[in-house]
Coordinates of N, CA and C in Angstrom, one line a residue:
M967 N -19.9 -46.6 -28.4 CA -19.8 -48.0 -27.8 C -19.0 -48.6 -29.1
D968 N -18.1 -49.5 -28.6 CA -17.1 -50.3 -29.5 C -17.8 -51.7 -29.8
A969 N -17.0 -52.5 -30.8 CA -17.7 -53.9 -31.4 C -17.6 -54.7 -30.1
S970 N -16.5 -54.7 -29.2 CA -16.5 -55.8 -28.2 C -17.8 -55.5 -27.3
Q971 N -18.1 -54.4 -27.0 CA -19.1 -54.1 -25.8 C -20.4 -54.6 -26.6
L972 N -20.7 -54.4 -28.1 CA -21.8 -54.5 -28.7 C -21.9 -56.2 -28.6
I973 N -21.0 -56.8 -28.9 CA -20.7 -58.3 -29.1 C -21.3 -58.9 -27.5
L974 N -20.7 -58.2 -26.6 CA -21.1 -58.6 -25.2 C -22.8 -58.4 -24.9
M975 N -23.3 -57.1 -25.2 CA -24.5 -56.9 -25.1 C -25.5 -58.1 -25.8
V976 N -25.2 -58.3 -26.9 CA -26.1 -59.2 -27.6 C -25.9 -60.5 -27.0
S977 N -24.7 -60.9 -26.6 CA -24.5 -62.2 -25.8 C -25.1 -62.2 -24.6
F978 N -25.3 -61.2 -23.9 CA -25.8 -61.2 -22.6 C -27.2 -61.2 -22.6
F979 N -27.8 -60.5 -23.5 CA -29.4 -60.7 -23.7 C -29.7 -62.1 -24.1
C980 N -29.0 -62.8 -24.8 CA -29.3 -64.2 -25.3 C -29.2 -64.9 -24.1
I981 N -28.2 -64.8 -23.3 CA -27.8 -65.9 -22.2 C -29.0 -65.6 -21.3
A982 N -29.2 -64.2 -20.7 CA -30.3 -63.9 -19.9 C -31.6 -64.6 -20.1
L983 N -31.9 -64.3 -21.4 CA -33.2 -64.9 -22.0 C -33.3 -66.3 -21.8
V984 N -32.1 -67.0 -22.0 CA -32.2 -68.6 -22.2 C -32.1 -69.1 -20.8
Y985 N -31.5 -68.4 -19.9 CA -31.3 -69.0 -18.6 C -32.4 -68.4 -17.7
A986 N -32.9 -67.5 -17.8 CA -34.2 -67.1 -17.2 C -35.2 -68.2 -17.4
S987 N -35.4 -68.7 -18.7 CA -36.4 -69.5 -19.0 C -36.4 -70.8 -18.3
V988 N -35.2 -71.2 -17.6 CA -35.2 -72.5 -16.9 C -34.6 -72.3 -15.5
G989 N -34.9 -70.9 -15.1 CA -34.7 -70.9 -13.7 C -33.2 -70.4 -13.0
F990 N -32.2 -70.0 -13.9 CA -30.9 -69.6 -13.7 C -30.8 -68.2 -14.0
G991 N -29.7 -67.9 -13.3 CA -29.2 -66.2 -13.5 C -28.2 -66.0 -14.7
G992 N -27.4 -67.1 -15.1 CA -26.5 -67.0 -16.2 C -25.2 -66.6 -15.8
G993 N -24.8 -66.7 -14.5 CA -23.4 -66.3 -14.1 C -22.2 -66.9 -14.8
S994 N -22.6 -68.4 -15.2 CA -21.3 -69.0 -15.7 C -21.2 -68.6 -17.2
S995 N -22.1 -68.5 -17.8 CA -22.0 -67.9 -19.1 C -21.6 -66.5 -19.3
Y996 N -22.0 -65.6 -18.2 CA -21.4 -64.3 -18.4 C -20.0 -64.1 -18.0
L997 N -19.6 -65.1 -17.2 CA -18.1 -65.4 -16.7 C -17.5 -65.7 -17.8
A998 N -17.9 -67.0 -18.6 CA -17.3 -67.4 -19.7 C -17.0 -66.4 -21.0
M999 N -18.0 -65.4 -21.1 CA -17.8 -64.6 -22.3 C -16.8 -63.5 -21.7
L1000 N -16.9 -62.9 -20.4 CA -16.2 -61.7 -20.1 C -14.7 -62.3 -19.8
A1001 N -14.3 -63.6 -19.6 CA -13.0 -63.9 -19.4 C -12.3 -64.4 -20.6
Q1002 N -12.9 -64.4 -21.9 CA -12.3 -64.5 -22.9 C -11.1 -63.6 -23.3
P1003 N -9.9 -64.0 -23.7 CA -8.8 -63.4 -24.0 C -9.1 -62.2 -24.9
M1004 N -9.9 -62.3 -25.8 CA -10.2 -61.3 -26.8 C -10.6 -60.0 -26.2
F1005 N -11.3 -60.2 -25.1 CA -11.8 -58.7 -24.4 C -10.9 -58.0 -23.6
M1006 N -9.7 -59.0 -22.8 CA -8.8 -58.4 -22.1 C -9.2 -57.8 -20.9
L1007 N -10.1 -58.1 -20.2 CA -10.8 -57.7 -19.0 C -10.1 -58.5 -17.7
T1008 N -10.0 -57.3 -16.8 CA -9.4 -58.0 -15.4 C -10.5 -58.6 -14.4
Q1009 N -10.1 -59.3 -13.5 CA -10.9 -60.0 -12.6 C -11.7 -58.7 -11.9
G1010 N -11.0 -57.6 -11.6 CA -11.8 -56.5 -10.9 C -13.0 -56.0 -11.5
I1011 N -13.1 -56.3 -12.9 CA -14.2 -55.8 -13.8 C -15.1 -57.1 -13.9
I1012 N -14.5 -58.4 -14.3 CA -15.3 -59.5 -14.5 C -16.1 -59.8 -13.5
R1013 N -15.4 -60.0 -12.4 CA -16.4 -60.6 -11.1 C -17.6 -59.8 -10.5
P1014 N -17.4 -58.4 -10.4 CA -18.6 -57.7 -10.1 C -19.6 -57.7 -11.2
T1015 N -19.2 -57.7 -12.5 CA -20.1 -57.4 -13.5 C -21.0 -58.8 -13.6
A1016 N -20.4 -59.9 -13.4 CA -21.1 -61.2 -13.6 C -22.2 -61.2 -12.2
L1017 N -21.9 -60.7 -11.3 CA -22.8 -61.0 -9.9 C -23.7 -59.8 -10.2
L1018 N -23.4 -58.6 -10.8 CA -24.8 -57.8 -10.9 C -25.6 -58.2 -11.9
C1019 N -25.1 -58.8 -13.0 CA -26.0 -59.3 -14.1 C -26.9 -60.5 -13.4
N1020 N -26.3 -61.3 -12.4 CA -27.1 -62.4 -11.7 C -28.1 -61.8 -11.1
I1021 N -28.0 -60.8 -10.3 CA -28.8 -60.1 -9.5 C -30.1 -59.4 -10.2
I1022 N -29.6 -58.9 -11.3 CA -30.7 -58.3 -12.3 C -31.7 -59.3 -12.7
V1023 N -31.1 -60.7 -13.1 CA -31.9 -61.4 -13.8 C -32.6 -62.4 -12.8
V1024 N -32.2 -62.7 -11.5 CA -32.9 -63.6 -10.8 C -33.8 -62.9 -9.7
T1025 N -33.7 -61.6 -9.7 CA -34.5 -60.8 -8.7 C -36.1 -61.1 -9.0
S1026 N -36.5 -60.8 -10.3 CA -38.0 -60.9 -10.5 C -38.4 -62.3 -10.5
G1027 N -37.6 -63.4 -11.1 CA -38.0 -64.6 -10.8 C -38.0 -65.0 -9.4
T1028 N -37.4 -64.6 -8.5 CA -37.4 -65.0 -7.1 C -38.7 -64.5 -6.5
I1029 N -39.1 -63.2 -6.9 CA -40.3 -62.8 -6.4 C -41.5 -63.3 -6.9
I1030 N -41.5 -64.2 -8.1 CA -42.5 -64.8 -8.7 C -42.7 -66.1 -8.0
F1031 N -41.7 -66.6 -7.8 CA -41.6 -67.9 -6.9 C -42.3 -67.6 -5.7
Y1032 N -41.7 -66.7 -4.9 CA -42.2 -66.3 -3.5 C -43.8 -66.1 -3.5
R1033 N -44.2 -65.5 -4.5 CA -45.7 -65.0 -4.6 C -46.4 -66.2 -4.9
E1034 N -46.0 -67.4 -5.5 CA -46.6 -68.6 -6.0 C -46.7 -69.5 -4.7
G1035 N -45.8 -69.2 -3.8 CA -45.7 -70.0 -2.6 C -44.5 -71.4 -2.6
K1036 N -43.7 -71.0 -3.6 CA -42.7 -72.1 -3.9 C -41.7 -72.1 -3.0
I1037 N -41.5 -71.0 -2.3 CA -40.4 -70.7 -1.3 C -40.8 -70.8 0.2
A1038 N -40.5 -71.9 0.8 CA -40.9 -72.0 2.3 C -39.6 -71.9 3.0
W1039 N -39.7 -70.7 4.1 CA -38.5 -70.5 4.6 C -38.0 -71.7 5.6
K1040 N -38.7 -72.6 6.0 CA -38.3 -73.6 6.7 C -37.7 -74.6 6.2
E1041 N -37.9 -74.5 4.9 CA -37.0 -75.6 4.0 C -35.9 -75.0 3.2
V1042 N -35.8 -73.8 3.1 CA -34.6 -73.1 2.4 C -33.6 -72.7 3.3
W1043 N -33.9 -72.4 4.5 CA -32.9 -71.8 5.5 C -31.6 -72.3 5.7
P1044 N -31.5 -73.8 5.5 CA -30.3 -74.4 5.7 C -29.5 -74.2 4.7
F1045 N -29.8 -74.1 3.5 CA -29.0 -73.7 2.3 C -28.5 -72.2 2.2
L1046 N -29.2 -71.7 3.0 CA -28.7 -70.1 3.1 C -27.8 -69.7 4.2
V1047 N -28.0 -70.3 5.6 CA -27.6 -69.9 6.7 C -26.0 -69.8 6.7
V1048 N -25.3 -70.8 6.0 CA -23.8 -70.7 5.9 C -23.4 -70.1 4.5
S1049 N -24.2 -70.2 3.7 CA -23.8 -70.0 2.4 C -23.6 -68.5 2.2
V1050 N -24.5 -67.7 2.8 CA -24.4 -66.3 2.7 C -23.0 -65.6 3.1
P1051 N -22.8 -66.2 4.5 CA -21.4 -65.6 5.1 C -20.3 -66.2 4.1
M1052 N -20.2 -67.5 3.8 CA -19.4 -68.0 3.0 C -19.1 -67.4 1.4
A1053 N -20.2 -67.0 0.9 CA -20.0 -66.3 -0.2 C -19.4 -64.9 -0.1
Y1054 N -19.7 -64.2 1.1 CA -18.9 -62.9 1.3 C -17.6 -63.4 1.6
M1055 N -17.1 -64.4 2.2 CA -15.6 -64.6 2.3 C -15.1 -64.8 0.9
G1056 N -15.7 -65.6 0.1 CA -15.3 -65.8 -1.2 C -15.0 -64.5 -2.0
G1057 N -16.0 -63.6 -1.8 CA -15.6 -62.4 -2.7 C -14.8 -61.5 -2.0
F1058 N -14.5 -61.7 -0.6 CA -13.6 -60.7 0.0 C -12.0 -61.4 -0.5
W1059 N -12.0 -62.5 -0.9 CA -10.7 -63.1 -1.1 C -10.0 -62.7 -2.3
R1060 N -8.8 -62.0 -2.3 CA -8.3 -61.5 -3.3 C -7.5 -62.7 -4.0
L1061 N -7.6 -63.2 -5.3 CA -6.7 -63.7 -6.0 C -5.9 -63.1 -6.9
K1062 N -4.7 -63.6 -7.2 CA -3.9 -63.4 -8.4 C -4.7 -63.5 -9.7
D1063 N -4.6 -62.8 -10.6 CA -5.2 -62.8 -11.9 C -5.0 -64.4 -12.4
D1064 N -3.6 -64.8 -12.7 CA -3.6 -65.9 -13.2 C -4.5 -67.1 -12.4
T1065 N -4.4 -67.0 -11.1 CA -5.0 -68.1 -10.1 C -6.4 -68.0 -10.5
F1066 N -7.1 -66.6 -10.6 CA -8.6 -66.6 -10.7 C -8.8 -67.2 -12.1
F1067 N -8.2 -66.9 -13.2 CA -8.5 -67.5 -14.6 C -8.4 -69.1 -14.5
V1068 N -7.6 -69.5 -14.0 CA -7.3 -71.1 -13.9 C -8.4 -71.6 -13.1
L1069 N -8.7 -71.0 -11.9 CA -10.0 -71.5 -11.1 C -11.4 -71.3 -11.9
L1070 N -11.4 -70.3 -12.5 CA -12.6 -70.1 -13.2 C -12.7 -71.1 -14.4
G1071 N -11.4 -71.3 -15.1 CA -11.5 -72.4 -16.2 C -12.1 -73.7 -15.8
F1072 N -11.5 -74.1 -14.5 CA -11.8 -75.4 -14.1 C -13.4 -75.4 -13.6
T1073 N -13.7 -74.3 -12.9 CA -15.0 -74.3 -12.5 C -15.9 -74.5 -13.4
L1074 N -15.9 -73.8 -14.8 CA -16.6 -73.9 -16.0 C -16.9 -75.2 -16.4
L1075 N -15.5 -75.9 -16.3 CA -15.4 -77.4 -17.1 C -16.5 -78.1 -16.1
V1076 N -16.4 -78.0 -14.7 CA -17.4 -78.9 -14.1 C -18.8 -78.2 -14.1
A1077 N -19.0 -77.3 -14.2 CA -20.3 -76.6 -14.6 C -20.9 -77.1 -16.1
A1078 N -20.1 -77.3 -17.1 CA -20.4 -77.9 -18.1 C -20.9 -79.3 -18.0
I1079 N -20.0 -80.0 -17.1 CA -20.5 -81.4 -17.0 C -21.6 -81.5 -16.3
V1080 N -21.9 -80.8 -15.1 CA -23.1 -80.9 -14.4 C -24.2 -80.6 -15.0
L1081 N -24.2 -79.6 -16.1 CA -25.3 -79.2 -17.0 C -25.7 -80.4 -17.8
W1082 N -24.8 -80.9 -18.5 CA -24.9 -82.0 -19.4 C -25.6 -83.3 -18.8
I1083 N -25.3 -83.7 -17.8 CA -25.6 -84.9 -17.2 C -26.8 -84.6 -16.2
Q1084 N -27.4 -83.3 -16.0 CA -28.6 -83.1 -15.0 C -29.8 -83.4 -16.1
P1085 N -30.5 -84.5 -15.3 CA -31.9 -84.8 -16.1 C -32.9 -83.6 -16.1
E1086 N -33.8 -83.7 -16.9 CA -34.8 -82.7 -17.1 C -35.7 -82.8 -15.7
K1087 N -35.9 -84.0 -15.3 CA -37.1 -84.1 -14.2 C -36.6 -85.4 -13.6
I1088 N -36.5 -85.4 -12.4 CA -36.1 -86.7 -11.5 C -37.4 -86.8 -10.5
N1089 N -37.7 -86.0 -9.7 CA -38.4 -86.2 -8.6 C -39.7 -85.2 -8.8
T1090 N -41.0 -85.9 -9.1 CA -42.2 -85.2 -9.5 C -43.1 -85.1 -8.2
S1091 N -42.8 -85.9 -7.3 CA -43.6 -86.1 -6.1 C -43.8 -85.0 -5.1
G1092 N -42.7 -84.0 -5.1 CA -42.6 -82.9 -4.4 C -42.5 -83.2 -2.9
K1093 N -41.8 -84.6 -2.5 CA -41.5 -84.9 -1.2 C -40.2 -84.6 -1.0
N1094 N -39.8 -84.0 0.2 CA -38.5 -83.5 0.3 C -38.0 -84.4 1.3
Y1095 N -36.5 -84.8 1.0 CA -35.6 -85.5 2.2 C -35.4 -84.6 3.2
N1096 N -35.1 -85.2 4.4 CA -34.8 -84.4 5.6 C -33.3 -84.7 5.9
T1097 N -32.7 -83.9 5.4 CA -31.1 -84.1 5.8 C -30.5 -82.5 6.2
T1098 N -31.0 -81.9 7.3 CA -30.4 -80.5 7.5 C -28.9 -80.4 7.3
G1099 N -28.2 -81.2 7.9 CA -26.6 -81.3 7.8 C -26.0 -81.1 6.4
I1100 N -26.6 -82.1 5.5 CA -26.2 -82.0 4.2 C -26.6 -80.9 3.4
N1101 N -27.7 -80.2 3.8 CA -28.2 -79.1 3.2 C -27.2 -77.7 3.5
I1102 N -26.9 -77.8 4.9 CA -25.9 -76.7 5.2 C -24.6 -76.8 4.5
A1103 N -24.1 -78.0 4.7 CA -22.9 -78.1 4.1 C -22.6 -77.9 2.4
L1104 N -23.8 -78.3 1.9 CA -23.8 -78.2 0.4 C -24.1 -76.8 0.2
G1105 N -25.0 -76.2 0.8 CA -25.0 -74.4 0.8 C -23.9 -73.6 0.9
G1106 N -23.2 -74.0 2.1 CA -21.9 -73.4 2.4 C -20.8 -73.6 1.3
S1107 N -20.5 -74.8 1.1 CA -19.3 -75.0 0.0 C -19.8 -74.5 -1.3
I1108 N -20.9 -74.5 -1.9 CA -21.2 -73.8 -3.2 C -21.3 -72.4 -3.0
G1109 N -21.7 -71.7 -1.7 CA -21.7 -70.3 -1.7 C -20.5 -70.0 -1.7
F1110 N -19.4 -70.5 -0.9 CA -17.9 -69.9 -0.9 C -17.3 -70.0 -2.5
L1111 N -17.5 -70.9 -3.1 CA -16.9 -71.0 -4.7 C -18.0 -69.9 -5.3
S1112 N -19.0 -69.7 -5.0 CA -20.0 -68.8 -5.7 C -19.2 -67.3 -5.6
G1113 N -18.7 -67.1 -4.2 CA -18.2 -65.8 -4.0 C -16.7 -65.5 -4.6
L1114 N -16.1 -66.8 -4.5 CA -14.6 -66.8 -5.1 C -14.7 -66.4 -6.8
V1115 N -15.4 -67.3 -7.3 CA -15.4 -67.0 -9.0 C -16.7 -66.2 -9.4
S1116 N -17.8 -65.6 -8.5 CA -18.7 -64.8 -8.9 C -19.6 -65.5 -10.0
I1117 N -19.9 -66.9 -9.3 CA -20.7 -67.7 -10.5 C -22.2 -67.8 -9.8
G1118 N -22.6 -67.3 -8.9 CA -24.0 -67.5 -8.4 C -24.3 -68.7 -7.8
G1119 N -24.0 -69.7 -8.3 CA -24.1 -71.1 -7.4 C -25.4 -72.0 -7.9
G1120 N -26.3 -71.5 -8.5 CA -27.4 -72.2 -8.9 C -27.2 -73.4 -9.8
I1121 N -26.3 -73.1 -10.7 CA -25.8 -74.0 -11.6 C -25.4 -75.4 -11.1
F1122 N -24.8 -75.2 -9.9 CA -24.2 -76.5 -9.3 C -25.3 -77.1 -8.2
L1123 N -26.1 -76.1 -7.7 CA -27.0 -76.3 -6.3 C -28.1 -77.0 -7.3
S1124 N -28.7 -76.8 -8.4 CA -29.8 -77.4 -8.9 C -29.7 -78.9 -9.4
P1125 N -28.6 -79.2 -9.9 CA -28.5 -80.7 -10.3 C -28.4 -81.8 -9.0
V1126 N -27.5 -81.0 -8.0 CA -27.5 -81.9 -7.0 C -28.8 -82.1 -6.3
L1127 N -29.7 -81.2 -6.2 CA -30.9 -81.3 -5.4 C -31.5 -82.3 -6.3
H1128 N -31.7 -82.2 -7.7 CA -32.5 -83.2 -8.5 C -32.0 -84.6 -8.2
F1129 N -30.6 -85.0 -8.1 CA -30.2 -86.1 -7.8 C -30.5 -86.5 -6.3
L1130 N -30.6 -85.8 -5.4 CA -30.8 -86.0 -3.9 C -32.4 -86.2 -3.9
R1131 N -33.2 -85.8 -5.0 CA -34.5 -85.8 -4.8 C -35.2 -85.0 -3.8
W1132 N -34.6 -83.7 -3.7 CA -34.9 -82.9 -2.8 C -36.4 -82.3 -2.8
A1133 N -36.9 -82.1 -4.0 CA -38.3 -81.6 -4.2 C -38.6 -81.8 -5.7
N1134 N -39.8 -81.2 -6.1 CA -40.1 -81.3 -7.4 C -39.2 -80.0 -8.1
A1135 N -39.4 -80.1 -9.5 CA -38.6 -79.4 -10.4 C -38.8 -77.9 -10.0
R1136 N -40.0 -77.4 -10.0 CA -40.5 -76.2 -9.9 C -39.9 -75.7 -8.5
K1137 N -39.9 -76.2 -7.4 CA -39.3 -75.9 -6.1 C -38.0 -75.8 -6.1
I1138 N -37.3 -76.7 -6.9 CA -35.8 -76.7 -7.0 C -35.3 -75.3 -7.7
S1139 N -36.2 -74.9 -8.8 CA -35.8 -73.6 -9.5 C -36.0 -72.5 -8.6
A1140 N -36.9 -72.5 -7.7 CA -37.3 -71.4 -6.6 C -36.1 -71.3 -5.9
L1141 N -35.7 -72.4 -5.3 CA -34.6 -72.3 -4.4 C -33.3 -71.8 -5.1
A1142 N -33.2 -72.4 -6.4 CA -31.9 -72.1 -6.9 C -31.9 -70.3 -7.2
S1143 N -32.9 -69.8 -7.6 CA -33.1 -68.5 -8.0 C -32.9 -67.5 -6.6
L1144 N -33.4 -68.1 -5.5 CA -33.2 -67.4 -4.2 C -31.6 -67.4 -3.9
F1145 N -31.1 -68.8 -4.0 CA -29.6 -68.8 -3.8 C -28.7 -68.2 -4.5
I1146 N -29.0 -68.0 -5.8 CA -28.3 -67.1 -6.7 C -28.3 -65.6 -6.1
L1147 N -29.6 -65.3 -5.8 CA -29.7 -63.8 -5.6 C -29.1 -63.5 -4.2
V1148 N -29.1 -64.2 -3.2 CA -28.5 -63.9 -1.8 C -27.1 -64.0 -2.0
N1149 N -26.6 -65.0 -2.7 CA -25.1 -65.3 -2.6 C -24.5 -64.2 -3.5
S1150 N -25.1 -63.9 -4.5 CA -24.5 -62.8 -5.5 C -24.3 -61.5 -4.8
I1151 N -25.3 -61.3 -4.0 CA -25.4 -59.9 -3.2 C -24.4 -60.0 -2.1
S1152 N -24.2 -61.1 -1.4 CA -23.3 -61.4 -0.4 C -21.7 -61.4 -1.0
G1153 N -21.6 -62.1 -2.2 CA -20.2 -62.1 -2.7 C -20.0 -60.7 -3.5
L1154 N -20.9 -59.9 -3.6 CA -20.5 -58.6 -4.3 C -20.1 -57.7 -3.1
A1155 N -20.9 -57.8 -1.9 CA -20.6 -57.2 -0.7 C -19.2 -57.3 -0.4
G1156 N -18.8 -58.8 -0.4 CA -17.3 -59.2 0.1 C -16.3 -58.3 -0.8
Q1157 N -16.6 -58.2 -2.2 CA -15.9 -57.5 -3.1 C -15.4 -56.2 -2.7
F1158 N -16.8 -55.5 -2.4 CA -16.6 -54.2 -1.9 C -15.7 -53.7 -0.8
Q1159 N -16.1 -54.8 -0.1 CA -15.3 -54.8 1.4 C -13.8 -54.6 1.3
A1160 N -13.5 -55.6 0.3 CA -11.9 -55.9 -0.1 C -11.5 -55.0 -1.1
G1161 N -12.1 -54.0 -1.7 CA -11.7 -52.9 -2.4 C -11.5 -53.4 -3.8
L1162 N -12.0 -54.6 -4.2 CA -11.8 -55.3 -5.3 C -12.4 -54.7 -6.7
P1163 N -13.7 -54.4 -6.8 CA -14.3 -54.2 -8.0 C -13.7 -52.8 -8.8
E1164 N -13.6 -53.0 -10.0 CA -13.2 -51.8 -10.8 C -14.6 -51.4 -11.6
I1165 N -15.4 -50.8 -10.9 CA -16.7 -50.3 -11.5 C -16.4 -49.2 -12.6
Q1166 N -16.9 -49.9 -13.8 CA -16.9 -48.8 -14.8 C -18.4 -48.8 -15.5
W1167 N -19.0 -47.8 -15.1 CA -20.5 -47.7 -15.3 C -20.9 -47.8 -16.9
T1168 N -19.9 -47.2 -17.4 CA -20.2 -47.1 -19.0 C -19.9 -48.5 -19.8
F1169 N -19.4 -49.1 -19.0 CA -19.3 -50.6 -19.6 C -20.3 -51.5 -19.0
I1170 N -20.6 -51.3 -17.6 CA -21.7 -52.2 -17.0 C -23.0 -52.1 -17.4
L1171 N -23.6 -50.8 -17.4 CA -24.9 -50.3 -17.6 C -25.4 -50.9 -18.7
P1172 N -24.8 -50.8 -19.9 CA -25.5 -51.4 -21.0 C -25.7 -52.9 -20.8
L1173 N -24.8 -53.7 -20.2 CA -24.9 -55.0 -20.0 C -26.1 -55.4 -19.1
L1174 N -26.1 -54.4 -17.9 CA -27.3 -54.9 -17.1 C -28.6 -54.6 -17.9
A1175 N -28.7 -53.7 -18.8 CA -29.8 -53.3 -19.5 C -30.3 -54.3 -20.5
A1176 N -29.2 -55.0 -20.8 CA -29.4 -56.2 -21.8 C -29.9 -57.4 -21.1
V1177 N -29.1 -57.8 -20.1 CA -29.7 -59.0 -19.1 C -31.3 -58.6 -18.5
F1178 N -31.4 -57.4 -18.4 CA -32.7 -57.1 -17.6 C -33.9 -57.4 -18.8
L1179 N -33.6 -56.9 -20.0 CA -34.7 -57.3 -20.9 C -34.6 -58.5 -21.3
G1180 N -33.4 -59.4 -21.5 CA -33.4 -60.8 -21.8 C -34.1 -61.5 -20.8
G1181 N -33.8 -61.4 -19.4 CA -34.3 -62.2 -18.3 C -36.0 -61.9 -18.2
Q1182 N -36.4 -60.6 -18.4 CA -37.8 -60.4 -18.5 C -38.6 -61.2 -19.7
I1183 N -38.1 -61.3 -20.7 CA -38.7 -62.3 -21.6 C -38.7 -63.6 -21.5
G1184 N -37.4 -63.9 -21.0 CA -36.9 -65.5 -20.7 C -38.1 -65.8 -19.6
S1185 N -38.2 -65.4 -18.6 CA -39.0 -65.5 -17.5 C -40.4 -65.9 -17.8
R1186 N -40.9 -65.1 -19.0 CA -42.3 -65.2 -19.3 C -42.5 -66.1 -20.3
L1187 N -41.6 -66.5 -21.1 CA -41.5 -67.8 -22.0 C -41.4 -69.0 -21.3
G1188 N -40.3 -69.1 -20.4 CA -40.1 -70.5 -19.8 C -40.3 -71.6 -20.6
A1189 N -40.6 -72.7 -20.0 CA -40.5 -74.0 -20.5 C -41.6 -74.1 -21.5
R1190 N -42.6 -73.1 -21.6 CA -43.5 -73.2 -22.8 C -42.9 -73.2 -23.9
K1191 N -41.8 -72.6 -24.2 CA -41.3 -72.2 -25.8 C -40.0 -73.1 -25.8
F1192 N -39.4 -73.3 -24.7 CA -38.0 -73.9 -24.8 C -38.0 -75.5 -24.1
N1193 N -37.3 -76.3 -24.6 CA -37.1 -77.6 -23.9 C -35.9 -77.4 -22.9
P1194 N -36.2 -77.4 -21.6 CA -35.1 -77.2 -20.7 C -33.8 -78.0 -20.8
L1195 N -34.1 -79.5 -21.1 CA -33.0 -80.3 -21.3 C -32.1 -79.9 -22.6
Y1196 N -32.6 -79.5 -23.5 CA -31.9 -79.2 -24.8 C -31.0 -78.0 -24.4
I1197 N -31.5 -77.0 -23.7 CA -31.0 -75.6 -23.5 C -29.9 -75.9 -22.7
K1198 N -29.9 -76.7 -21.5 CA -29.0 -77.0 -20.8 C -27.8 -77.7 -21.4
R1199 N -28.0 -78.6 -22.4 CA -26.9 -79.4 -23.0 C -26.2 -78.4 -24.1
I1200 N -27.0 -77.5 -24.8 CA -26.2 -76.8 -25.6 C -25.6 -75.6 -24.8
T1201 N -25.9 -75.2 -23.8 CA -25.2 -74.4 -23.0 C -23.9 -75.0 -22.4
A1202 N -24.2 -76.1 -22.0 CA -22.8 -77.0 -21.5 C -21.7 -77.1 -22.4
V1203 N -22.2 -77.4 -23.9 CA -21.2 -77.4 -24.8 C -20.4 -75.9 -25.0
L1204 N -21.3 -74.9 -25.0 CA -20.6 -73.5 -25.2 C -19.8 -73.3 -24.0
I1205 N -20.1 -73.5 -22.7 CA -19.3 -73.3 -21.6 C -18.1 -74.3 -21.6
L1206 N -18.2 -75.4 -22.2 CA -17.0 -76.1 -22.3 C -16.0 -75.5 -23.1
V1207 N -16.4 -75.1 -24.4 CA -15.6 -74.5 -25.3 C -14.8 -73.2 -24.7
A1208 N -15.6 -72.5 -24.0 CA -15.2 -71.2 -23.5 C -14.2 -71.4 -22.3
A1209 N -14.5 -72.6 -21.4 CA -13.5 -73.0 -20.5 C -12.1 -73.5 -21.0
V1210 N -12.3 -74.4 -22.1 CA -10.9 -74.6 -22.6 C -10.1 -73.5 -23.1
N1211 N -11.0 -72.5 -23.7 CA -10.2 -71.3 -24.3 C -9.5 -70.3 -23.4
I1212 N -10.1 -70.4 -22.0 CA -9.5 -69.6 -20.9 C -8.5 -70.3 -20.5
L1213 N -8.5 -71.8 -20.3 CA -7.3 -72.4 -19.7 C -6.2 -72.6 -20.6
K1214 N -6.5 -72.6 -21.9 CA -5.4 -72.7 -22.9 C -4.4 -71.3 -22.8
D1215 N -5.0 -70.4 -22.4 CA -4.3 -69.0 -22.3 C -3.6 -68.8 -20.9
H1216 N -3.8 -69.6 -19.8 CA -3.4 -69.4 -18.7 C -2.8 -70.6 -17.8
L1217 N -3.0 -71.7 -18.7 CA -2.1 -72.7 -18.0 C -0.5 -72.8 -18.6

């Protein structure tokens, strides 16, 4: 194991721990790390690695939310019905390496902004608004972006739902976990269909082990140990720095 892989393992463990504690998978930060020029990785390695890590982290959280009754299919289906095929299309779409890194850099910039401005809590009533068309369009657009850059999508969906007062914070976290899970699987399927992934198991498996351990610890600690607002703003700053570093090498 070389030094760069060890750095990634430690970083991925910390990312998974922190993100799982606030209901995300960590895809944006995995991508931000993997795309750093010092690692010299191609998108064929970066994209599937980020999605596999997402899947590992959010699976247990989604199961927990479902058992708690926080996922009601009559409420969440509009977000998924279009997002899943759109994530597949995004995953299937082959991008030139420079195009991918530029798109990823700008996507991370936006992610940093929405993380920073997202309030800790807006709607505590748990009363949903009822706009199925908006939900379908929102899910589809974020789903496509998720597949295209392998980001999962929860980092965009969650703050939008807070601002729209879709539901209380716990239900939004539950939907975000499910959204990340199904769209990560769909985006990964699209990549395999396109023959994109360069699966190097000696590289990927240690990272999956790191995020599994970090995700398990983070999901159990949750907001009892961490202030979600501070976590999101610190993460926003780190993602912003990573995005600038990616863009300065590809613009």
